[in-house]
Coordinates of C-alpha atoms and ligand atoms in Angstrom, one line a residue:
X20 CA 129.7 114.4 43.0
X21 CA 129.3 112.5 46.2
X22 CA 126.5 113.7 48.4
X23 CA 126.0 112.8 52.0
X24 CA 122.4 113.7 53.1
X25 CA 120.9 113.4 56.5
X26 CA 117.2 113.5 57.3
X27 CA 116.1 114.0 60.9
X28 CA 113.2 112.4 62.7
X29 CA 110.4 114.8 61.7
X30 CA 111.5 114.5 58.1
X31 CA 110.8 110.8 58.0
X32 CA 107.9 110.8 60.5
X33 CA 105.4 109.0 58.2
X34 CA 105.1 107.2 54.9
X35 CA 104.3 110.3 52.9
X36 CA 107.4 112.1 54.3
X37 CA 109.6 109.0 53.6
X38 CA 108.3 109.1 50.0
X39 CA 109.1 112.8 49.9
X40 CA 112.6 112.1 51.1
X41 CA 113.0 109.3 48.6
X42 CA 112.0 111.7 45.8
X43 CA 114.6 114.3 47.0
X44 CA 117.3 111.7 47.2
X45 CA 116.4 110.2 43.8
X46 CA 116.6 113.7 42.3
X47 CA 120.2 114.0 43.4
X48 CA 121.1 110.5 42.2
X49 CA 119.3 110.9 38.9
X50 CA 121.5 114.0 38.3
X51 CA 124.4 111.7 38.2
X52 CA 125.6 111.9 41.8
X53 CA 126.5 109.2 44.3
X54 CA 124.3 109.6 47.3
X55 CA 124.6 108.3 50.9
X56 CA 121.6 109.0 53.1
X57 CA 121.6 108.9 56.8
X58 CA 118.3 108.7 58.6
X59 CA 117.0 109.3 62.1
X60 CA 114.2 107.3 63.8
X61 CA 110.7 108.2 62.6
X62 CA 109.2 111.1 64.6
X63 CA 109.2 110.6 68.3
X64 CA 110.3 106.9 68.1
X65 CA 113.4 107.3 70.2
X66 CA 111.4 109.0 73.0
X67 CA 108.7 106.3 72.7
X68 CA 111.3 103.5 73.0
X69 CA 112.8 105.2 76.1
X70 CA 109.3 105.5 77.7
X71 CA 108.8 101.8 76.9
X72 CA 111.9 100.5 78.5
X73 CA 111.4 102.7 81.6
X74 CA 108.2 100.9 82.2
X75 CA 110.3 97.8 82.9
X76 CA 113.2 99.4 84.8
X77 CA 114.0 102.7 86.3
X78 CA 117.6 102.3 85.2
X79 CA 117.6 100.0 82.2
X80 CA 120.8 98.1 81.5
X81 CA 122.8 100.3 79.2
X82 CA 123.8 97.6 76.8
X83 CA 120.1 96.7 76.2
X84 CA 119.1 100.3 76.1
X85 CA 121.5 101.0 73.2
X86 CA 120.3 97.9 71.3
X87 CA 116.8 99.0 71.7
X88 CA 117.3 102.6 70.7
X89 CA 119.4 101.7 67.6
X90 CA 116.4 99.9 66.2
X91 CA 114.5 103.2 65.5
X92 CA 117.0 104.3 62.8
X93 CA 117.2 100.8 61.3
X94 CA 113.5 101.0 60.6
X95 CA 113.9 104.3 58.8
X96 CA 116.8 103.1 56.7
X97 CA 115.0 100.0 55.6
X98 CA 111.8 101.9 54.8
X99 CA 113.7 104.5 52.8
X100 CA 115.5 101.9 50.8
X101 CA 112.2 100.2 50.1
X102 CA 110.6 103.5 49.0
X103 CA 113.5 104.2 46.6
X104 CA 113.3 100.7 45.1
X105 CA 109.5 101.1 44.7
X106 CA 110.3 104.2 42.6
X107 CA 112.7 102.2 40.5
X108 CA 116.0 103.1 42.0
X109 CA 118.8 100.8 43.2
X110 CA 119.1 101.2 46.9
X111 CA 120.4 99.3 49.9
X112 CA 120.1 99.9 53.6
X113 CA 122.9 99.5 56.1
X114 CA 123.1 99.5 59.9
X115 CA 125.9 101.2 61.8
X116 CA 127.5 97.8 62.4
X117 CA 127.3 96.7 58.7
X118 CA 129.2 99.8 57.6
X119 CA 131.9 99.5 60.2
X120 CA 131.3 102.5 62.4
X121 CA 133.6 101.6 65.3
X122 CA 133.1 103.4 68.6
X123 CA 134.4 103.4 72.2
X124 CA 132.4 101.3 74.6
X125 CA 130.6 104.1 76.4
X126 CA 127.0 103.2 76.0
X127 CA 124.4 105.9 75.3
X128 CA 127.1 108.5 74.4
X129 CA 129.7 106.5 72.5
X130 CA 132.4 108.3 70.4
X131 CA 133.2 107.3 66.9
X132 CA 136.9 106.1 66.7
X133 CA 137.0 104.8 63.2
X134 CA 135.0 104.3 60.1
X135 CA 135.7 101.7 57.4
X136 CA 134.0 103.2 54.4
X137 CA 134.9 100.4 52.0
X138 CA 131.5 98.6 52.1
X139 CA 129.7 101.8 51.3
X140 CA 132.1 102.6 48.5
X141 CA 131.6 99.2 47.0
X142 CA 127.8 99.7 46.9
X143 CA 128.1 103.2 45.5
X144 CA 130.4 102.0 42.8
X145 CA 127.8 99.3 41.9
X146 CA 125.3 102.2 41.4
X147 CA 123.3 101.9 44.6
X148 CA 122.0 104.7 46.8
X149 CA 123.0 103.7 50.3
X150 CA 120.6 104.4 53.2
X151 CA 122.3 104.3 56.6
X152 CA 120.8 104.0 60.1
X153 CA 122.2 107.0 62.0
X154 CA 123.0 107.3 65.7
X155 CA 124.8 104.0 66.1
X156 CA 128.0 102.1 65.9
X157 CA 129.7 99.0 67.3
X158 CA 132.4 98.8 70.0
X159 CA 135.4 96.6 70.2
X160 CA 133.4 93.7 71.6
X161 CA 131.0 93.9 68.7
X162 CA 128.2 95.3 70.8
X163 CA 125.9 98.0 69.5
X164 CA 126.4 101.5 70.9
X165 CA 124.5 104.8 70.4
X166 CA 126.1 108.2 69.9
X167 CA 124.0 110.4 72.2
X168 CA 120.8 112.3 71.5
X169 CA 120.9 113.9 68.1
X170 CA 123.7 111.5 67.1
X171 CA 122.6 111.0 63.5
X172 CA 124.1 114.4 62.7
X173 CA 127.5 112.9 63.8
X174 CA 127.0 109.8 61.7
X175 CA 126.4 112.0 58.7
X176 CA 129.3 114.4 59.2
X177 CA 131.7 111.6 60.1
X178 CA 130.7 109.6 57.0
X179 CA 131.1 112.7 54.9
X180 CA 134.6 113.0 56.2
X181 CA 135.4 109.3 55.7
X182 CA 134.1 109.3 52.2
X183 CA 135.5 112.7 51.4
X184 CA 132.1 113.8 50.2
X185 CA 131.7 117.1 48.4
X186 CA 129.0 118.3 50.8
X187 CA 127.1 117.1 53.8
X188 CA 123.5 118.2 53.7
X189 CA 121.5 118.2 57.0
X190 CA 117.8 118.3 56.1
X191 CA 115.7 119.2 59.1
X192 CA 112.4 120.9 60.1
X193 CA 113.8 124.4 60.2
X194 CA 115.2 126.4 57.2
X195 CA 118.7 126.5 58.6
X196 CA 120.7 127.7 61.7
X197 CA 119.0 130.7 63.3
X198 CA 120.3 133.4 65.6
X199 CA 118.2 131.6 68.3
X200 CA 115.8 128.7 68.4
X201 CA 112.9 130.1 66.2
X202 CA 110.4 128.2 68.3
X203 CA 111.1 130.3 71.4
X204 CA 112.5 133.5 69.8
X205 CA 110.1 134.5 67.0
X206 CA 112.4 137.4 66.0
X207 CA 115.3 135.0 65.3
X208 CA 116.9 135.2 61.8
X209 CA 118.3 132.6 59.6
X210 CA 122.1 132.8 59.2
X211 CA 123.5 132.4 55.7
X212 CA 126.7 131.0 57.1
X213 CA 128.3 130.3 60.5
X214 CA 131.9 129.4 61.5
X215 CA 132.6 126.0 63.0
X216 CA 133.7 127.4 66.3
X217 CA 130.6 129.5 66.8
X218 CA 128.3 126.6 65.8
X219 CA 130.2 124.3 68.1
X220 CA 129.6 126.7 71.1
X221 CA 126.0 127.1 70.2
X222 CA 125.5 123.4 69.9
X223 CA 127.3 122.7 73.2
X224 CA 125.1 125.4 74.8
X225 CA 122.0 123.6 73.7
X226 CA 121.1 124.7 70.2
X227 CA 119.9 121.2 69.2
X228 CA 119.8 121.8 65.4
X229 CA 123.2 120.1 65.2
X230 CA 124.8 117.6 67.7
X231 CA 128.0 119.3 69.0
X232 CA 130.2 116.3 68.2
X233 CA 129.2 116.5 64.6
X234 CA 130.7 120.0 64.4
X235 CA 133.9 118.8 66.0
X236 CA 134.2 116.3 63.1
X237 CA 133.3 118.9 60.6
X238 CA 135.9 121.3 61.8
X239 CA 138.6 118.7 62.1
X240 CA 138.1 117.4 58.5
X241 CA 136.9 120.5 56.9
X242 CA 133.5 119.0 55.9
X243 CA 131.2 121.6 54.3
X244 CA 127.9 121.3 56.1
X245 CA 124.7 122.7 54.7
X246 CA 121.8 122.8 57.1
X247 CA 118.5 123.2 55.2
X248 CA 114.8 122.5 55.1
X249 CA 113.6 119.0 54.2
X250 CA 110.3 120.6 53.1
X251 CA 111.4 123.0 50.4
X252 CA 114.4 123.7 48.1
X253 CA 115.6 127.0 49.6
X254 CA 119.2 127.6 50.7
X255 CA 119.9 127.0 54.3
X256 CA 123.0 127.8 56.4
X257 CA 126.6 126.8 55.5
X258 CA 128.7 125.7 58.5
X259 CA 132.3 126.4 57.4
X260 CA 135.6 128.0 58.3
X261 CA 135.0 131.6 59.3
X262 CA 135.1 134.2 56.5
X263 CA 132.9 134.3 53.4
X264 CA 129.3 135.1 53.8
X265 CA 129.6 136.0 57.5
X266 CA 128.6 139.4 58.8
X267 CA 130.9 140.9 61.4
X268 CA 128.8 140.8 64.6
X269 CA 129.6 140.9 68.2
X270 CA 127.1 138.1 69.1
X271 CA 126.2 135.4 66.5
X272 CA 123.5 133.8 68.5
X273 CA 121.6 132.9 71.7
X274 CA 121.1 129.3 72.8
X275 CA 119.1 127.8 75.6
X276 CA 119.2 124.4 77.3
X277 CA 116.5 122.9 79.5
X278 CA 118.2 119.5 79.7
X279 CA 120.4 120.2 82.7
X280 CA 119.7 119.8 86.4
X281 CA 121.6 121.4 89.3
X282 CA 123.0 119.5 92.2
X283 CA 124.0 121.4 95.4
X284 CA 126.2 119.9 98.2
X285 CA 126.1 121.9 101.3
X286 CA 128.6 122.1 104.2
X287 CA 131.6 120.3 102.7
X288 CA 134.8 120.8 104.6
X289 CA 137.1 123.5 103.2
X290 CA 140.3 121.6 102.6
X291 CA 142.3 120.4 99.5
X292 CA 141.0 117.3 97.7
X293 CA 137.3 117.8 98.4
X294 CA 136.3 118.9 94.9
X295 CA 138.6 116.2 93.5
X296 CA 136.8 113.6 95.5
X297 CA 133.3 114.6 94.2
X298 CA 134.2 115.3 90.6
X299 CA 136.6 112.4 90.3
X300 CA 133.9 110.0 91.3
X301 CA 131.6 111.6 88.6
X302 CA 134.3 111.4 86.0
X303 CA 134.9 107.8 86.8
X304 CA 131.2 107.1 86.0
X305 CA 131.6 109.1 82.7
X306 CA 129.2 111.8 83.9
X307 CA 130.1 115.2 82.5
X308 CA 129.7 118.2 84.7
X309 CA 129.0 121.6 83.2
X310 CA 128.7 124.7 85.3
X311 CA 130.4 124.6 88.7
X312 CA 130.1 127.2 91.5
X313 CA 131.7 127.0 95.0
X314 CA 130.7 129.4 97.7
X315 CA 132.5 129.7 101.0
X316 CA 130.2 129.8 104.1
X317 CA 131.1 130.5 107.7
X318 CA 132.8 127.9 109.9
X319 CA 135.2 126.6 107.3
X320 CA 132.8 124.9 105.0
X321 CA 131.8 125.4 101.4
X322 CA 128.7 124.9 99.3
X323 CA 129.3 123.4 95.9
X324 CA 126.7 123.6 93.1
X325 CA 127.1 122.2 89.6
X326 CA 125.0 121.0 86.7
X327 CA 124.7 117.7 84.9
X328 CA 122.6 116.4 82.1
X329 CA 119.1 115.4 83.3
X330 CA 119.6 111.9 81.9
X331 CA 122.5 111.5 84.3
X332 CA 120.9 113.0 87.3
X333 CA 119.7 109.9 89.2
X334 CA 123.1 108.2 88.8
X335 CA 125.0 111.4 89.6
X336 CA 123.0 111.9 92.9
X337 CA 123.9 108.4 94.1
X338 CA 127.6 109.0 93.4
X339 CA 127.6 112.5 94.9
X340 CA 125.8 111.2 98.0
X341 CA 128.3 108.5 98.5
X342 CA 131.3 110.8 98.0
X343 CA 129.8 113.4 100.4
X344 CA 129.3 110.8 103.1
X345 CA 132.9 109.8 102.7
X346 CA 134.3 113.4 103.1
X347 CA 131.9 114.3 105.9
X348 CA 129.7 116.8 104.0
X349 CA 126.2 117.9 104.6
X350 CA 123.1 117.7 102.4
X351 CA 122.8 116.9 98.7
X352 CA 119.9 118.4 96.8
X353 CA 118.8 118.4 93.2
X354 CA 116.9 121.1 91.3
X355 CA 115.5 120.3 87.9
X356 CA 113.8 123.6 87.4
X357 CA 116.7 125.4 85.9
X358 CA 117.8 126.4 82.4
X359 CA 120.9 127.6 80.8
X360 CA 120.9 130.6 78.5
X361 CA 124.1 131.5 76.5
X362 CA 125.3 134.1 74.1
X363 CA 128.0 133.2 71.6
X364 CA 130.2 135.2 69.3
X365 CA 133.9 135.0 68.2
X366 CA 134.2 138.8 68.3
X367 CA 133.4 138.7 72.1
X368 CA 137.0 137.9 72.8
X369 CA 138.1 141.3 71.6
X370 CA 135.4 143.3 73.3
X371 CA 134.8 144.4 76.8
X372 CA 131.4 145.0 78.4
X373 CA 129.6 142.1 76.8
X374 CA 129.0 140.4 80.1
X375 CA 127.8 143.6 81.7
X376 CA 125.2 144.1 78.9
X377 CA 124.1 140.5 79.4
X378 CA 123.6 140.9 83.1
X379 CA 122.0 144.3 82.9
X380 CA 119.5 142.9 80.3
X381 CA 118.6 140.0 82.6
X382 CA 118.3 142.4 85.6
X383 CA 115.9 144.6 83.7
X384 CA 113.7 141.5 83.2
X385 CA 114.0 140.7 86.9
X386 CA 115.6 137.4 86.0
X387 CA 117.8 136.1 88.8
X388 CA 121.2 134.6 87.8
X389 CA 122.1 131.5 89.8
X390 CA 125.4 130.6 88.2
X391 CA 127.7 132.0 85.5
X392 CA 130.3 130.4 83.3
X393 CA 132.3 131.6 80.3
X394 CA 134.6 130.5 77.5
X395 CA 136.5 132.8 75.2
X396 CA 133.5 133.1 72.9
X397 CA 130.5 132.3 75.1
X398 CA 128.9 133.5 78.3
X399 CA 126.3 131.2 79.9
X400 CA 124.0 131.8 82.9
X401 CA 121.8 129.4 84.9
X402 CA 118.4 130.8 85.7
X403 CA 114.9 129.7 86.7
X404 CA 113.5 127.4 84.0
X405 CA 110.2 129.3 83.9
X406 CA 112.1 132.4 82.6
X407 CA 114.1 130.8 79.9
X408 CA 112.1 132.1 76.9
X409 CA 112.0 135.7 78.4
X410 CA 115.7 135.6 78.9
X411 CA 116.5 134.3 75.4
X412 CA 114.2 136.9 73.8
X413 CA 115.5 139.8 75.9
X414 CA 119.1 139.0 75.1
X415 CA 118.4 138.5 71.4
X416 CA 116.9 142.0 71.3
X417 CA 119.7 143.6 73.5
X418 CA 122.4 142.3 71.2
X419 CA 120.7 143.6 68.1
X420 CA 119.8 140.2 66.6
X421 CA 116.1 140.7 66.1
X422 CA 114.9 140.6 62.5
X423 CA 113.8 144.0 61.2
Ligands
ADP10 P1 116.1 116.7 63.5 O1 115.1 115.7 63.9 O2 116.0 117.1 62.0 O3 117.5 116.2 63.8 P2 116.1 118.5 65.7 O4 114.8 118.6 66.4 O5 117.2 117.7 66.3 O6 115.8 118.0 64.2 O7 116.7 119.9 65.5 C1 116.0 120.9 64.9 C2 115.4 121.8 65.9 O8 116.4 122.6 66.6 C3 114.5 122.9 65.4 O9 113.2 122.5 65.2 C4 114.6 124.0 66.4 O10 113.5 124.1 67.3 C5 115.8 123.6 67.2 N1 116.8 124.7 67.3 C6 117.5 125.1 68.5 N2 118.3 126.1 68.3 C7 118.2 126.4 66.9 C8 118.9 127.4 66.1 N3 119.8 128.2 66.6 N4 118.6 127.4 64.8 C9 117.7 126.5 64.3 N5 117.0 125.6 65.0 C10 117.3 125.5 66.3
LIG11 N1 116.9 109.3 67.1 C1 118.0 109.8 67.9 C2 117.5 110.9 68.8 O1 116.3 111.2 68.8 C3 119.2 110.3 67.1 C4 118.9 111.5 66.1 O2 117.7 111.8 65.9 O3 119.8 112.1 65.6 O4 118.2 111.5 69.6
MG12 MG1 118.7 116.4 65.6

């Protein structure tokens, strides 16, 4: 069998853990399997590198930022190959560039366009365990790009698809995918299985256990993804097409996200083309906008509020201020003290009253809803950041998800 295994940052945080990972990988290889191992940067390395470069520049040049961040995973890949060799196994490390992960040119959040798996195949056929630096690729110009926070998940699933691996195992610091982040909802339960579309919505809504783009790959190529603990052998959660192993429930899970900020533009003229002006300028800068609310005020003007990722906030503010000036709008303000809480479930599409239950639950907790957005299988609200844990717990209970 061909195994693709991915170990996250906390699983390779120090020498002992790297040796632990090496033992686990070696076990799969010794059982006669071919193994490709994707690793993340050790512990908080990526955050530390960001802090470091920010000491030199408020807005570091994106090309250099990506070169810098990519080094974290290269360290892990080299150390893991070394640990494996020290244990007597044949192992070789590869960077994203070496294995031909081609991406578009959007630094800090590049998308994989193509993988040439031939080099990995060659090494596997020679009997090597291949350790791969996650989270990175190379654009058309040959420059290093990174895939967005949590991007090693996407490296793993994309490689599993390219290699037609039998399974893609995501080893992490929790036992699997839970009905909510177990760190803020203690009553959360581990799910034996979850459908791609539900996992995609949870991930998009902030459940950081899997990067959302990895689930898009998984669904597209039918990769069987097993999310499990790197610290013990227990079964985790299978991410797969809906069906086997999945309980019929109205709500599969609750997600929260504290990585967004709200921008409010007041007193913009009420005429066609205004929203296009503001959001067009943001799109040109590749800044994605999440929740949008427009409210009409007196005297033919509107207030427009929307959320963007915190990492994009400072750039977004500059762009929105310039656009607002051009169209003759009023003030532009930012609020970082917000959070998004979402409920997700495929069955939601066939049931009425789900939104009402959600809003009633939040009202009973005296949690004010600032903005609302929905998809067919998700409802999200923007609330005060200070109440995010209360909101997640209350919704988890209200929709019957608490472990008994
Ligand atoms: P890794 O470094 O292994 O990639 P991450 O920190 O990116 O790990 O993701 C694992 C974390 O995701 C967990 O520690 C947990 O706090 C968080 N998390 C958020 N939502 C969920 C969920 N629904 N199920 C499991 N973990 C979740
Ligand atoms: N090291 C990167 C991050 O912290 C990528 C990853 O861990 O998947 O976001
Ligand atoms: Mg992660």
